[in-house]
Amino acid sequence: MTSYNLTGRRALVTGGARGLGAGMAQALAKAGAAVMVGDLLDAEGRATAEALRAAGGKAGFVHMDVTKEADWERAVAATIKDLGGFDILINNAGIEITALVTEVEADSLRKMFDVNVVGTLLGMKHALRAMRPGGAAAKGGAIVNISSVAATIAFPAIAGYSATKSAVDRATRVAATEAGKLGYGVRVNCVYPGLVPTDMGMKLAADVVAAGLFPSPDAAVGAIVGETPLGRLGEVADMADAVVFLCSDAARFITGIGLPVDGGMGM
Ligand SMILES: NC(=O)c1ccc[n+]([C@@H]2O[C@H](COP(=O)([O-])OP(=O)(O)OC[C@H]3O[C@@H](n4cnc5c(N)ncnc54)[C@H](O)[C@@H]3O)[C@@H](O)[C@H]2O)c1
């Protein structure tokens, strides 16, 4: 249970149906925030929101594809209407398509850039417009983008994905600069999660075996743990608690940072 208090805040979590996003939605709700889960996966997204309500929180679900501008307009409007405002955006939706550099495909690269980079930038656009003075919510707020340890190390077979997460890192800092200098009252930060055994994390472990880099998924995971000073994989709660911290008033003078939450792997 986090000790940071987000009572009265209203959050939208993209990719909130499962994995890290669902854990972040849960942690934000535990800290007192009302949470809108946004995702392509309707059944899983509704179930995540229902679980938050069953635990005593205020929560809803909105179907959204983060690559579509109209979906952002709808998701922000739904957050403001159903939750009473919009103070926190977690730009978490992302995809990873593994390939050695010699095997990359243009379509896969474009898909990753569309979701991870275009989706994140559209999210910042619509959140900043809504949260800044004169916007539809107009109370300022906090944005946390989910980058990756992949933006800070050189792990094989994820060159395209790493490029998207490096782009998220840089876009975070530009947005933080604009938001600060233009008086929006919005802090913008990102986190670099280490490997977490979600659907995405376990698929990556299998993919690097298929790419011939490791003899088994266990060997791939073992190599990652071996490069991690704290000696284990990440857990969903590790990432969720860091996000809650960055959204809270405890981080009130923190903007434009990338926070590694990787057990030291990327240092
Ligand atoms: N799991 C890891 O090891 C790890 C490590 C570093 C960073 N990350 C990042 O954390 C985030 C969450 O990863 P995860 O492990 O929970 O992945 P996941 O695949 O388990 O979940 C991703 C969620 O995003 C949703 N999504 C995908 N494309 C979308 C779109 N276009 N519009 C709306 N929703 C969409 C999916 O439906 C899913 O619910 C991603 O940005 C990922 O790159 C994950």
PDB file of N, CA, C and O and ligand atoms in Angstrom, residues 13-24 38-42 44-45 62-68 71-72 91-96 111 114-116 119-120 145-150 161 164-165 168 191-202 204 234 236 239 261, ligand 1:
ATOM      1  N   VAL A  13      -5.524   6.019 -17.452  1.00  0.00           N
ATOM      2  CA  VAL A  13      -4.395   5.094 -17.636  1.00  0.00           C
ATOM      3  C   VAL A  13      -4.595   4.365 -18.956  1.00  0.00           C
ATOM      4  O   VAL A  13      -5.531   3.556 -19.096  1.00  0.00           O
ATOM      5  N   THR A  14      -3.726   4.623 -19.948  1.00  0.00           N
ATOM      6  CA  THR A  14      -3.863   3.911 -21.219  1.00  0.00           C
ATOM      7  C   THR A  14      -3.215   2.536 -21.106  1.00  0.00           C
ATOM      8  O   THR A  14      -2.265   2.343 -20.333  1.00  0.00           O
ATOM      9  N   GLY A  15      -3.730   1.587 -21.865  1.00  0.00           N
ATOM     10  CA  GLY A  15      -3.238   0.214 -21.728  1.00  0.00           C
ATOM     11  C   GLY A  15      -3.496  -0.299 -20.319  1.00  0.00           C
ATOM     12  O   GLY A  15      -2.741  -1.120 -19.804  1.00  0.00           O
ATOM     13  N   GLY A  16      -4.581   0.185 -19.726  1.00  0.00           N
ATOM     14  CA  GLY A  16      -4.861  -0.130 -18.318  1.00  0.00           C
ATOM     15  C   GLY A  16      -5.594  -1.433 -18.102  1.00  0.00           C
ATOM     16  O   GLY A  16      -5.902  -1.796 -16.966  1.00  0.00           O
ATOM     17  N   ALA A  17      -5.892  -2.162 -19.184  1.00  0.00           N
ATOM     18  CA  ALA A  17      -6.687  -3.388 -19.035  1.00  0.00           C
ATOM     19  C   ALA A  17      -5.924  -4.498 -18.328  1.00  0.00           C
ATOM     20  O   ALA A  17      -6.505  -5.288 -17.590  1.00  0.00           O
ATOM     21  N   ARG A  18      -4.619  -4.566 -18.575  1.00  0.00           N
ATOM     22  CA  ARG A  18      -3.848  -5.692 -18.028  1.00  0.00           C
ATOM     23  C   ARG A  18      -2.409  -5.242 -17.750  1.00  0.00           C
ATOM     24  O   ARG A  18      -2.041  -4.086 -18.021  1.00  0.00           O
ATOM     25  N   GLY A  19      -1.600  -6.143 -17.241  1.00  0.00           N
ATOM     26  CA  GLY A  19      -0.167  -5.904 -17.098  1.00  0.00           C
ATOM     27  C   GLY A  19       0.156  -4.705 -16.221  1.00  0.00           C
ATOM     28  O   GLY A  19      -0.503  -4.451 -15.205  1.00  0.00           O
ATOM     29  N   LEU A  20       1.188  -3.984 -16.624  1.00  0.00           N
ATOM     30  CA  LEU A  20       1.641  -2.848 -15.821  1.00  0.00           C
ATOM     31  C   LEU A  20       0.540  -1.803 -15.666  1.00  0.00           C
ATOM     32  O   LEU A  20       0.381  -1.215 -14.591  1.00  0.00           O
ATOM     33  N   GLY A  21      -0.211  -1.553 -16.750  1.00  0.00           N
ATOM     34  CA  GLY A  21      -1.251  -0.522 -16.697  1.00  0.00           C
ATOM     35  C   GLY A  21      -2.322  -0.849 -15.675  1.00  0.00           C
ATOM     36  O   GLY A  21      -2.779   0.035 -14.932  1.00  0.00           O
ATOM     37  N   ALA A  22      -2.732  -2.110 -15.597  1.00  0.00           N
ATOM     38  CA  ALA A  22      -3.743  -2.508 -14.608  1.00  0.00           C
ATOM     39  C   ALA A  22      -3.188  -2.315 -13.194  1.00  0.00           C
ATOM     40  O   ALA A  22      -3.891  -1.859 -12.292  1.00  0.00           O
ATOM     41  N   GLY A  23      -1.918  -2.644 -12.999  1.00  0.00           N
ATOM     42  CA  GLY A  23      -1.295  -2.444 -11.681  1.00  0.00           C
ATOM     43  C   GLY A  23      -1.190  -0.970 -11.327  1.00  0.00           C
ATOM     44  O   GLY A  23      -1.386  -0.585 -10.170  1.00  0.00           O
ATOM     45  N   MET A  24      -0.904  -0.144 -12.323  1.00  0.00           N
ATOM     46  CA  MET A  24      -0.820   1.306 -12.070  1.00  0.00           C
ATOM     47  C   MET A  24      -2.210   1.852 -11.722  1.00  0.00           C
ATOM     48  O   MET A  24      -2.347   2.680 -10.822  1.00  0.00           O
ATOM     49  N   GLY A  38      -8.247   3.078 -20.047  1.00  0.00           N
ATOM     50  CA  GLY A  38      -8.414   3.184 -21.498  1.00  0.00           C
ATOM     51  C   GLY A  38      -7.652   2.071 -22.189  1.00  0.00           C
ATOM     52  O   GLY A  38      -6.485   1.843 -21.870  1.00  0.00           O
ATOM     53  N   ASP A  39      -8.302   1.350 -23.088  1.00  0.00           N
ATOM     54  CA  ASP A  39      -7.619   0.223 -23.738  1.00  0.00           C
ATOM     55  C   ASP A  39      -8.405  -0.229 -24.959  1.00  0.00           C
ATOM     56  O   ASP A  39      -9.588   0.087 -25.112  1.00  0.00           O
ATOM     57  N   LEU A  40      -7.721  -0.984 -25.827  1.00  0.00           N
ATOM     58  CA  LEU A  40      -8.371  -1.659 -26.955  1.00  0.00           C
ATOM     59  C   LEU A  40      -9.167  -2.863 -26.477  1.00  0.00           C
ATOM     60  O   LEU A  40     -10.114  -3.295 -27.142  1.00  0.00           O
ATOM     61  N   LEU A  41      -8.737  -3.471 -25.367  1.00  0.00           N
ATOM     62  CA  LEU A  41      -9.327  -4.728 -24.873  1.00  0.00           C
ATOM     63  C   LEU A  41     -10.521  -4.416 -23.980  1.00  0.00           C
ATOM     64  O   LEU A  41     -10.351  -4.075 -22.802  1.00  0.00           O
ATOM     65  N   ASP A  42     -11.728  -4.545 -24.557  1.00  0.00           N
ATOM     66  CA  ASP A  42     -12.925  -4.113 -23.825  1.00  0.00           C
ATOM     67  C   ASP A  42     -13.223  -4.990 -22.608  1.00  0.00           C
ATOM     68  O   ASP A  42     -13.456  -4.474 -21.520  1.00  0.00           O
ATOM     69  N   GLU A  44     -11.335  -7.115 -20.846  1.00  0.00           N
ATOM     70  CA  GLU A  44     -10.313  -7.013 -19.793  1.00  0.00           C
ATOM     71  C   GLU A  44     -10.343  -5.626 -19.137  1.00  0.00           C
ATOM     72  O   GLU A  44     -10.196  -5.498 -17.915  1.00  0.00           O
ATOM     73  N   GLY A  45     -10.544  -4.599 -19.940  1.00  0.00           N
ATOM     74  CA  GLY A  45     -10.575  -3.228 -19.413  1.00  0.00           C
ATOM     75  C   GLY A  45     -11.754  -3.024 -18.476  1.00  0.00           C
ATOM     76  O   GLY A  45     -11.614  -2.413 -17.405  1.00  0.00           O
ATOM     77  N   VAL A  62     -12.957   3.209 -20.840  1.00  0.00           N
ATOM     78  CA  VAL A  62     -13.246   3.795 -22.145  1.00  0.00           C
ATOM     79  C   VAL A  62     -12.445   3.030 -23.197  1.00  0.00           C
ATOM     80  O   VAL A  62     -11.238   2.812 -23.025  1.00  0.00           O
ATOM     81  N   HIS A  63     -13.136   2.599 -24.260  1.00  0.00           N
ATOM     82  CA  HIS A  63     -12.426   1.950 -25.364  1.00  0.00           C
ATOM     83  C   HIS A  63     -11.606   3.014 -26.085  1.00  0.00           C
ATOM     84  O   HIS A  63     -12.126   4.058 -26.455  1.00  0.00           O
ATOM     85  N   MET A  64     -10.330   2.744 -26.281  1.00  0.00           N
ATOM     86  CA  MET A  64      -9.523   3.690 -27.044  1.00  0.00           C
ATOM     87  C   MET A  64      -8.342   3.031 -27.712  1.00  0.00           C
ATOM     88  O   MET A  64      -7.754   2.087 -27.186  1.00  0.00           O
ATOM     89  N   ASP A  65      -8.034   3.545 -28.903  1.00  0.00           N
ATOM     90  CA  ASP A  65      -6.795   3.208 -29.598  1.00  0.00           C
ATOM     91  C   ASP A  65      -5.937   4.465 -29.523  1.00  0.00           C
ATOM     92  O   ASP A  65      -6.304   5.507 -30.093  1.00  0.00           O
ATOM     93  N   VAL A  66      -4.807   4.376 -28.827  1.00  0.00           N
ATOM     94  CA  VAL A  66      -4.003   5.583 -28.575  1.00  0.00           C
ATOM     95  C   VAL A  66      -3.420   6.201 -29.839  1.00  0.00           C
ATOM     96  O   VAL A  66      -2.934   7.327 -29.804  1.00  0.00           O
ATOM     97  N   THR A  67      -3.480   5.476 -30.957  1.00  0.00           N
ATOM     98  CA  THR A  67      -2.950   6.041 -32.207  1.00  0.00           C
ATOM     99  C   THR A  67      -3.984   6.935 -32.902  1.00  0.00           C
ATOM    100  O   THR A  67      -3.664   7.566 -33.906  1.00  0.00           O
ATOM    101  N   LYS A  68      -5.222   6.950 -32.368  1.00  0.00           N
ATOM    102  CA  LYS A  68      -6.302   7.679 -33.055  1.00  0.00           C
ATOM    103  C   LYS A  68      -6.671   8.951 -32.288  1.00  0.00           C
ATOM    104  O   LYS A  68      -7.081   8.896 -31.128  1.00  0.00           O
ATOM    105  N   ASP A  71     -10.080   9.099 -30.699  1.00  0.00           N
ATOM    106  CA  ASP A  71     -10.205   8.293 -29.472  1.00  0.00           C
ATOM    107  C   ASP A  71      -9.684   9.056 -28.261  1.00  0.00           C
ATOM    108  O   ASP A  71     -10.219   8.945 -27.151  1.00  0.00           O
ATOM    109  N   TRP A  72      -8.615   9.829 -28.456  1.00  0.00           N
ATOM    110  CA  TRP A  72      -8.109  10.660 -27.352  1.00  0.00           C
ATOM    111  C   TRP A  72      -9.144  11.693 -26.957  1.00  0.00           C
ATOM    112  O   TRP A  72      -9.371  11.934 -25.765  1.00  0.00           O
ATOM    113  N   ASN A  91       0.594   7.472 -19.683  1.00  0.00           N
ATOM    114  CA  ASN A  91       0.755   7.046 -21.081  1.00  0.00           C
ATOM    115  C   ASN A  91       1.480   5.704 -21.072  1.00  0.00           C
ATOM    116  O   ASN A  91       2.694   5.643 -21.260  1.00  0.00           O
ATOM    117  N   ASN A  92       0.717   4.629 -20.843  1.00  0.00           N
ATOM    118  CA  ASN A  92       1.328   3.313 -20.618  1.00  0.00           C
ATOM    119  C   ASN A  92       1.173   2.358 -21.803  1.00  0.00           C
ATOM    120  O   ASN A  92       1.987   1.451 -21.967  1.00  0.00           O
ATOM    121  N   ALA A  93       0.146   2.549 -22.644  1.00  0.00           N
ATOM    122  CA  ALA A  93      -0.090   1.610 -23.750  1.00  0.00           C
ATOM    123  C   ALA A  93       1.170   1.495 -24.600  1.00  0.00           C
ATOM    124  O   ALA A  93       1.799   2.499 -24.943  1.00  0.00           O
ATOM    125  N   GLY A  94       1.549   0.274 -24.917  1.00  0.00           N
ATOM    126  CA  GLY A  94       2.743   0.087 -25.737  1.00  0.00           C
ATOM    127  C   GLY A  94       2.778  -1.315 -26.312  1.00  0.00           C
ATOM    128  O   GLY A  94       2.093  -2.221 -25.814  1.00  0.00           O
ATOM    129  N   ILE A  95       3.552  -1.478 -27.375  1.00  0.00           N
ATOM    130  CA  ILE A  95       3.746  -2.805 -27.966  1.00  0.00           C
ATOM    131  C   ILE A  95       5.230  -3.021 -28.238  1.00  0.00           C
ATOM    132  O   ILE A  95       5.991  -2.048 -28.376  1.00  0.00           O
ATOM    133  N   GLU A  96       5.602  -4.294 -28.291  1.00  0.00           N
ATOM    134  CA  GLU A  96       7.007  -4.637 -28.567  1.00  0.00           C
ATOM    135  C   GLU A  96       7.020  -5.754 -29.597  1.00  0.00           C
ATOM    136  O   GLU A  96       6.346  -6.775 -29.423  1.00  0.00           O
ATOM    137  N   LYS A 111       4.355   0.096 -36.840  1.00  0.00           N
ATOM    138  CA  LYS A 111       3.340  -0.192 -35.803  1.00  0.00           C
ATOM    139  C   LYS A 111       3.847   0.234 -34.436  1.00  0.00           C
ATOM    140  O   LYS A 111       3.125   0.850 -33.652  1.00  0.00           O
ATOM    141  N   ASP A 114       3.943   3.922 -34.148  1.00  0.00           N
ATOM    142  CA  ASP A 114       2.587   4.478 -34.090  1.00  0.00           C
ATOM    143  C   ASP A 114       2.048   4.406 -32.658  1.00  0.00           C
ATOM    144  O   ASP A 114       1.569   5.393 -32.108  1.00  0.00           O
ATOM    145  N   VAL A 115       2.128   3.231 -32.045  1.00  0.00           N
ATOM    146  CA  VAL A 115       1.565   3.077 -30.695  1.00  0.00           C
ATOM    147  C   VAL A 115       2.454   3.775 -29.657  1.00  0.00           C
ATOM    148  O   VAL A 115       1.981   4.579 -28.846  1.00  0.00           O
ATOM    149  N   ASN A 116       3.748   3.475 -29.695  1.00  0.00           N
ATOM    150  CA  ASN A 116       4.613   3.910 -28.591  1.00  0.00           C
ATOM    151  C   ASN A 116       4.965   5.397 -28.660  1.00  0.00           C
ATOM    152  O   ASN A 116       5.073   6.048 -27.620  1.00  0.00           O
ATOM    153  N   GLY A 119       1.243   7.525 -30.204  1.00  0.00           N
ATOM    154  CA  GLY A 119       0.235   7.405 -29.134  1.00  0.00           C
ATOM    155  C   GLY A 119       0.599   8.238 -27.914  1.00  0.00           C
ATOM    156  O   GLY A 119      -0.249   8.931 -27.338  1.00  0.00           O
ATOM    157  N   THR A 120       1.857   8.177 -27.517  1.00  0.00           N
ATOM    158  CA  THR A 120       2.293   8.933 -26.334  1.00  0.00           C
ATOM    159  C   THR A 120       2.227  10.436 -26.581  1.00  0.00           C
ATOM    160  O   THR A 120       1.786  11.207 -25.720  1.00  0.00           O
ATOM    161  N   ASN A 145       4.898   9.158 -18.594  1.00  0.00           N
ATOM    162  CA  ASN A 145       5.042   8.314 -19.786  1.00  0.00           C
ATOM    163  C   ASN A 145       5.831   7.065 -19.414  1.00  0.00           C
ATOM    164  O   ASN A 145       6.801   7.153 -18.651  1.00  0.00           O
ATOM    165  N   ILE A 146       5.441   5.922 -19.992  1.00  0.00           N
ATOM    166  CA  ILE A 146       6.155   4.687 -19.678  1.00  0.00           C
ATOM    167  C   ILE A 146       7.160   4.414 -20.793  1.00  0.00           C
ATOM    168  O   ILE A 146       6.794   3.970 -21.889  1.00  0.00           O
ATOM    169  N   SER A 147       8.410   4.734 -20.500  1.00  0.00           N
ATOM    170  CA  SER A 147       9.511   4.415 -21.412  1.00  0.00           C
ATOM    171  C   SER A 147       9.953   2.990 -21.086  1.00  0.00           C
ATOM    172  O   SER A 147       9.125   2.100 -20.874  1.00  0.00           O
ATOM    173  N   SER A 148      11.235   2.728 -21.013  1.00  0.00           N
ATOM    174  CA  SER A 148      11.726   1.373 -20.709  1.00  0.00           C
ATOM    175  C   SER A 148      13.216   1.420 -20.406  1.00  0.00           C
ATOM    176  O   SER A 148      13.924   2.312 -20.903  1.00  0.00           O
ATOM    177  N   VAL A 149      13.676   0.437 -19.644  1.00  0.00           N
ATOM    178  CA  VAL A 149      15.120   0.259 -19.479  1.00  0.00           C
ATOM    179  C   VAL A 149      15.779   0.116 -20.858  1.00  0.00           C
ATOM    180  O   VAL A 149      16.956   0.422 -21.035  1.00  0.00           O
ATOM    181  N   ALA A 150      14.964  -0.291 -21.851  1.00  0.00           N
ATOM    182  CA  ALA A 150      15.484  -0.438 -23.225  1.00  0.00           C
ATOM    183  C   ALA A 150      15.980   0.888 -23.796  1.00  0.00           C
ATOM    184  O   ALA A 150      16.759   0.896 -24.754  1.00  0.00           O
ATOM    185  N   TYR A 161      12.149  -1.278 -30.890  1.00  0.00           N
ATOM    186  CA  TYR A 161      11.440  -0.957 -29.644  1.00  0.00           C
ATOM    187  C   TYR A 161      12.249   0.039 -28.816  1.00  0.00           C
ATOM    188  O   TYR A 161      11.703   1.015 -28.287  1.00  0.00           O
ATOM    189  N   THR A 164      11.877   3.469 -30.055  1.00  0.00           N
ATOM    190  CA  THR A 164      10.605   4.125 -29.679  1.00  0.00           C
ATOM    191  C   THR A 164      10.655   4.605 -28.237  1.00  0.00           C
ATOM    192  O   THR A 164      10.139   5.669 -27.915  1.00  0.00           O
ATOM    193  N   LYS A 165      11.273   3.825 -27.363  1.00  0.00           N
ATOM    194  CA  LYS A 165      11.288   4.194 -25.947  1.00  0.00           C
ATOM    195  C   LYS A 165      12.281   5.330 -25.687  1.00  0.00           C
ATOM    196  O   LYS A 165      12.095   6.123 -24.768  1.00  0.00           O
ATOM    197  N   VAL A 168      10.296   8.327 -26.592  1.00  0.00           N
ATOM    198  CA  VAL A 168       9.388   8.691 -25.487  1.00  0.00           C
ATOM    199  C   VAL A 168      10.145   9.494 -24.432  1.00  0.00           C
ATOM    200  O   VAL A 168       9.666  10.513 -23.921  1.00  0.00           O
ATOM    201  N   VAL A 191       9.141   6.950 -16.711  1.00  0.00           N
ATOM    202  CA  VAL A 191       9.856   5.902 -15.966  1.00  0.00           C
ATOM    203  C   VAL A 191      10.428   4.908 -16.964  1.00  0.00           C
ATOM    204  O   VAL A 191       9.903   4.733 -18.071  1.00  0.00           O
ATOM    205  N   TYR A 192      11.527   4.278 -16.543  1.00  0.00           N
ATOM    206  CA  TYR A 192      12.157   3.228 -17.343  1.00  0.00           C
ATOM    207  C   TYR A 192      11.999   1.909 -16.595  1.00  0.00           C
ATOM    208  O   TYR A 192      12.881   1.535 -15.805  1.00  0.00           O
ATOM    209  N   PRO A 193      10.908   1.174 -16.816  1.00  0.00           N
ATOM    210  CA  PRO A 193      10.774  -0.112 -16.125  1.00  0.00           C
ATOM    211  C   PRO A 193      11.815  -1.116 -16.619  1.00  0.00           C
ATOM    212  O   PRO A 193      12.158  -1.153 -17.805  1.00  0.00           O
ATOM    213  N   GLY A 194      12.305  -1.929 -15.688  1.00  0.00           N
ATOM    214  CA  GLY A 194      13.069  -3.110 -16.070  1.00  0.00           C
ATOM    215  C   GLY A 194      12.114  -4.205 -16.513  1.00  0.00           C
ATOM    216  O   GLY A 194      10.890  -4.004 -16.570  1.00  0.00           O
ATOM    217  N   LEU A 195      12.659  -5.383 -16.841  1.00  0.00           N
ATOM    218  CA  LEU A 195      11.788  -6.469 -17.330  1.00  0.00           C
ATOM    219  C   LEU A 195      10.838  -6.933 -16.231  1.00  0.00           C
ATOM    220  O   LEU A 195      11.257  -7.236 -15.115  1.00  0.00           O
ATOM    221  N   VAL A 196       9.546  -6.981 -16.578  1.00  0.00           N
ATOM    222  CA  VAL A 196       8.499  -7.475 -15.679  1.00  0.00           C
ATOM    223  C   VAL A 196       7.797  -8.612 -16.416  1.00  0.00           C
ATOM    224  O   VAL A 196       7.469  -8.465 -17.604  1.00  0.00           O
ATOM    225  N   PRO A 197       7.548  -9.745 -15.762  1.00  0.00           N
ATOM    226  CA  PRO A 197       6.945 -10.890 -16.468  1.00  0.00           C
ATOM    227  C   PRO A 197       5.452 -10.743 -16.735  1.00  0.00           C
ATOM    228  O   PRO A 197       4.640 -11.557 -16.309  1.00  0.00           O
ATOM    229  N   THR A 198       5.063  -9.682 -17.439  1.00  0.00           N
ATOM    230  CA  THR A 198       3.701  -9.525 -17.966  1.00  0.00           C
ATOM    231  C   THR A 198       3.614 -10.323 -19.266  1.00  0.00           C
ATOM    232  O   THR A 198       4.589 -10.951 -19.686  1.00  0.00           O
ATOM    233  N   ASP A 199       2.475 -10.222 -19.947  1.00  0.00           N
ATOM    234  CA  ASP A 199       2.350 -10.859 -21.272  1.00  0.00           C
ATOM    235  C   ASP A 199       3.488 -10.406 -22.180  1.00  0.00           C
ATOM    236  O   ASP A 199       4.140 -11.207 -22.849  1.00  0.00           O
ATOM    237  N   MET A 200       3.731  -9.068 -22.179  1.00  0.00           N
ATOM    238  CA  MET A 200       4.792  -8.544 -23.041  1.00  0.00           C
ATOM    239  C   MET A 200       6.167  -9.054 -22.618  1.00  0.00           C
ATOM    240  O   MET A 200       6.969  -9.474 -23.443  1.00  0.00           O
ATOM    241  N   GLY A 201       6.428  -9.017 -21.324  1.00  0.00           N
ATOM    242  CA  GLY A 201       7.740  -9.426 -20.818  1.00  0.00           C
ATOM    243  C   GLY A 201       8.047 -10.880 -21.112  1.00  0.00           C
ATOM    244  O   GLY A 201       9.157 -11.238 -21.534  1.00  0.00           O
ATOM    245  N   MET A 202       7.052 -11.771 -20.935  1.00  0.00           N
ATOM    246  CA  MET A 202       7.281 -13.198 -21.168  1.00  0.00           C
ATOM    247  C   MET A 202       7.404 -13.507 -22.657  1.00  0.00           C
ATOM    248  O   MET A 202       8.156 -14.394 -23.067  1.00  0.00           O
ATOM    249  N   LEU A 204       8.718 -11.477 -24.814  1.00  0.00           N
ATOM    250  CA  LEU A 204      10.074 -11.048 -25.184  1.00  0.00           C
ATOM    251  C   LEU A 204      11.085 -12.148 -24.843  1.00  0.00           C
ATOM    252  O   LEU A 204      11.971 -12.458 -25.656  1.00  0.00           O
ATOM    253  N   GLY A 234      11.657  -7.195 -12.269  1.00  0.00           N
ATOM    254  CA  GLY A 234      10.727  -6.218 -11.719  1.00  0.00           C
ATOM    255  C   GLY A 234       9.373  -6.847 -11.447  1.00  0.00           C
ATOM    256  O   GLY A 234       9.026  -7.885 -12.031  1.00  0.00           O
ATOM    257  N   VAL A 236       5.088  -5.814 -11.020  1.00  0.00           N
ATOM    258  CA  VAL A 236       4.137  -4.766 -11.427  1.00  0.00           C
ATOM    259  C   VAL A 236       4.070  -3.677 -10.355  1.00  0.00           C
ATOM    260  O   VAL A 236       4.092  -2.479 -10.657  1.00  0.00           O
ATOM    261  N   MET A 239       6.679  -0.861 -10.432  1.00  0.00           N
ATOM    262  CA  MET A 239       6.440   0.195 -11.427  1.00  0.00           C
ATOM    263  C   MET A 239       5.286   1.090 -10.981  1.00  0.00           C
ATOM    264  O   MET A 239       5.340   2.319 -11.092  1.00  0.00           O
ATOM    265  N   VAL A 261      13.400   2.255 -12.931  1.00  0.00           N
ATOM    266  CA  VAL A 261      12.794   1.380 -11.900  1.00  0.00           C
ATOM    267  C   VAL A 261      13.156  -0.034 -12.352  1.00  0.00           C
ATOM    268  O   VAL A 261      12.328  -0.803 -12.847  1.00  0.00           O
TER     269      VAL A 261
HETATM  270  N1  LIG B   1       6.776  -5.753 -19.235  1.00  0.00           N
HETATM  271  C1  LIG B   1       7.966  -5.244 -19.314  1.00  0.00           C
HETATM  272  O1  LIG B   1       8.963  -5.913 -19.071  1.00  0.00           O
HETATM  273  C2  LIG B   1       8.155  -3.781 -19.681  1.00  0.00           C
HETATM  274  C3  LIG B   1       9.423  -3.225 -19.468  1.00  0.00           C
HETATM  275  C4  LIG B   1       9.636  -1.903 -19.812  1.00  0.00           C
HETATM  276  C5  LIG B   1       8.596  -1.139 -20.319  1.00  0.00           C
HETATM  277  N2  LIG B   1       7.375  -1.713 -20.517  1.00  0.00           N
HETATM  278  C6  LIG B   1       6.319  -0.857 -21.057  1.00  0.00           C
HETATM  279  O2  LIG B   1       5.234  -0.829 -20.144  1.00  0.00           O
HETATM  280  C7  LIG B   1       3.996  -0.651 -20.840  1.00  0.00           C
HETATM  281  C8  LIG B   1       3.038  -1.772 -20.437  1.00  0.00           C
HETATM  282  O3  LIG B   1       3.627  -3.019 -20.767  1.00  0.00           O
HETATM  283  P1  LIG B   1       3.022  -4.417 -20.305  1.00  0.00           P
HETATM  284  O4  LIG B   1       4.158  -5.285 -20.009  1.00  0.00           O
HETATM  285  O5  LIG B   1       1.954  -4.203 -19.294  1.00  0.00           O
HETATM  286  O6  LIG B   1       2.381  -4.890 -21.709  1.00  0.00           O
HETATM  287  P2  LIG B   1       1.060  -5.744 -22.027  1.00  0.00           P
HETATM  288  O7  LIG B   1       1.176  -6.160 -23.431  1.00  0.00           O
HETATM  289  O8  LIG B   1       0.867  -6.778 -20.974  1.00  0.00           O
HETATM  290  O9  LIG B   1      -0.083  -4.652 -21.880  1.00  0.00           O
HETATM  291  C9  LIG B   1      -0.161  -3.559 -22.771  1.00  0.00           C
HETATM  292  C10 LIG B   1      -1.574  -3.021 -22.780  1.00  0.00           C
HETATM  293  O10 LIG B   1      -1.600  -1.940 -23.736  1.00  0.00           O
HETATM  294  C11 LIG B   1      -2.748  -2.111 -24.557  1.00  0.00           C
HETATM  295  N3  LIG B   1      -2.552  -1.494 -25.871  1.00  0.00           N
HETATM  296  C12 LIG B   1      -1.685  -1.887 -26.850  1.00  0.00           C
HETATM  297  N4  LIG B   1      -1.826  -1.131 -27.936  1.00  0.00           N
HETATM  298  C13 LIG B   1      -2.801  -0.216 -27.649  1.00  0.00           C
HETATM  299  C14 LIG B   1      -3.410   0.850 -28.376  1.00  0.00           C
HETATM  300  N5  LIG B   1      -3.053   1.121 -29.651  1.00  0.00           N
HETATM  301  N6  LIG B   1      -4.363   1.591 -27.764  1.00  0.00           N
HETATM  302  C15 LIG B   1      -4.744   1.314 -26.499  1.00  0.00           C
HETATM  303  N7  LIG B   1      -4.220   0.319 -25.768  1.00  0.00           N
HETATM  304  C16 LIG B   1      -3.262  -0.437 -26.342  1.00  0.00           C
HETATM  305  C17 LIG B   1      -2.936  -3.620 -24.655  1.00  0.00           C
HETATM  306  O11 LIG B   1      -4.236  -3.956 -25.076  1.00  0.00           O
HETATM  307  C18 LIG B   1      -2.613  -4.054 -23.232  1.00  0.00           C
HETATM  308  O12 LIG B   1      -3.726  -4.003 -22.400  1.00  0.00           O
HETATM  309  C19 LIG B   1       4.358  -0.643 -22.317  1.00  0.00           C
HETATM  310  O13 LIG B   1       4.472   0.690 -22.779  1.00  0.00           O
HETATM  311  C20 LIG B   1       5.702  -1.340 -22.354  1.00  0.00           C
HETATM  312  O14 LIG B   1       6.452  -0.970 -23.477  1.00  0.00           O
HETATM  313  C21 LIG B   1       7.131  -3.007 -20.204  1.00  0.00           C
END
